[in-house]
Amino acid sequence: MLDGKTVLLTGGTGSFGNAFTRYVLENYNPKKIIIYSRDEYKQFVMRNKFKKYDEKLRFFIGDVRDGERLKRACEGIDVIIHAAAIKQVDTAEYNPEEC
């Protein structure tokens, strides 16, 4: 299903993103997985964690609230997995326009 595909994973450095990336890399042969997230440090940590898959991964700094940046990230993508989220309920309640 994901063999030969280019996958965009929003919120890619979160717990789901890390688990999904590992699962895909161990069970499929994707052309590329693009990890899209706001956190450059978490991208650095993830890049090191999956170092042996370096040729399959690309890290893209961005926020899903930035439409132009997200459109750019979607160019040439076969599959999008949307995992970006605000996880704290109180933060989401206080900032509903950000969710």
mmCIF file with all atom_site columns, C-alpha atoms in Angstrom, residues 1 7-8 14 26 37 42 48 51 62 65 69 74-76 80 87 90 96:
data_model
loop_
_atom_site.group_PDB
_atom_site.id
_atom_site.type_symbol
_atom_site.label_atom_id
_atom_site.label_alt_id
_atom_site.label_comp_id
_atom_site.label_asym_id
_atom_site.label_entity_id
_atom_site.label_seq_id
_atom_site.pdbx_PDB_ins_code
_atom_site.Cartn_x
_atom_site.Cartn_y
_atom_site.Cartn_z
_atom_site.occupancy
_atom_site.B_iso_or_equiv
_atom_site.pdbx_formal_charge
_atom_site.auth_seq_id
_atom_site.auth_comp_id
_atom_site.auth_asym_id
_atom_site.auth_atom_id
_atom_site.pdbx_PDB_model_num
ATOM 1  C CA . MET A 1 1  ? 0.000   0.000  0.000  1.00 0.00 ? 1  MET A CA 1
ATOM 2  C CA . VAL A 1 7  ? 4.173   10.179 2.255  1.00 0.00 ? 7  VAL A CA 1
ATOM 3  C CA . LEU A 1 8  ? 3.646   13.507 4.025  1.00 0.00 ? 8  LEU A CA 1
ATOM 4  C CA . GLY A 1 14 ? 4.972   13.538 17.885 1.00 0.00 ? 14 GLY A CA 1
ATOM 5  C CA . GLU A 1 26 ? 10.012  -1.556 8.929  1.00 0.00 ? 26 GLU A CA 1
ATOM 6  C CA . SER A 1 37 ? 6.442   19.712 12.058 1.00 0.00 ? 37 SER A CA 1
ATOM 7  C CA . LYS A 1 42 ? 12.372  17.172 17.660 1.00 0.00 ? 42 LYS A CA 1
ATOM 8  C CA . ASN A 1 48 ? 19.258  10.765 14.594 1.00 0.00 ? 48 ASN A CA 1
ATOM 9  C CA . LYS A 1 51 ? 19.649  7.555  10.880 1.00 0.00 ? 51 LYS A CA 1
ATOM 10 C CA . GLY A 1 62 ? 6.217   24.077 8.987  1.00 0.00 ? 62 GLY A CA 1
ATOM 11 C CA . ARG A 1 65 ? -1.884  26.714 10.122 1.00 0.00 ? 65 ARG A CA 1
ATOM 12 C CA . ARG A 1 69 ? 3.861   26.377 3.516  1.00 0.00 ? 69 ARG A CA 1
ATOM 13 C CA . CYS A 1 74 ? 2.164   18.726 -0.446 1.00 0.00 ? 74 CYS A CA 1
ATOM 14 C CA . GLU A 1 75 ? 3.832   19.007 -3.857 1.00 0.00 ? 75 GLU A CA 1
ATOM 15 C CA . GLY A 1 76 ? 4.542   15.559 -5.276 1.00 0.00 ? 76 GLY A CA 1
ATOM 16 C CA . ILE A 1 80 ? -1.017  12.485 3.493  1.00 0.00 ? 80 ILE A CA 1
ATOM 17 C CA . LYS A 1 87 ? -3.011  17.947 22.696 1.00 0.00 ? 87 LYS A CA 1
ATOM 18 C CA . ASP A 1 90 ? -7.288  23.667 28.182 1.00 0.00 ? 90 ASP A CA 1
ATOM 19 C CA . PRO A 1 96 ? -10.143 27.439 19.519 1.00 0.00 ? 96 PRO A CA 1
#
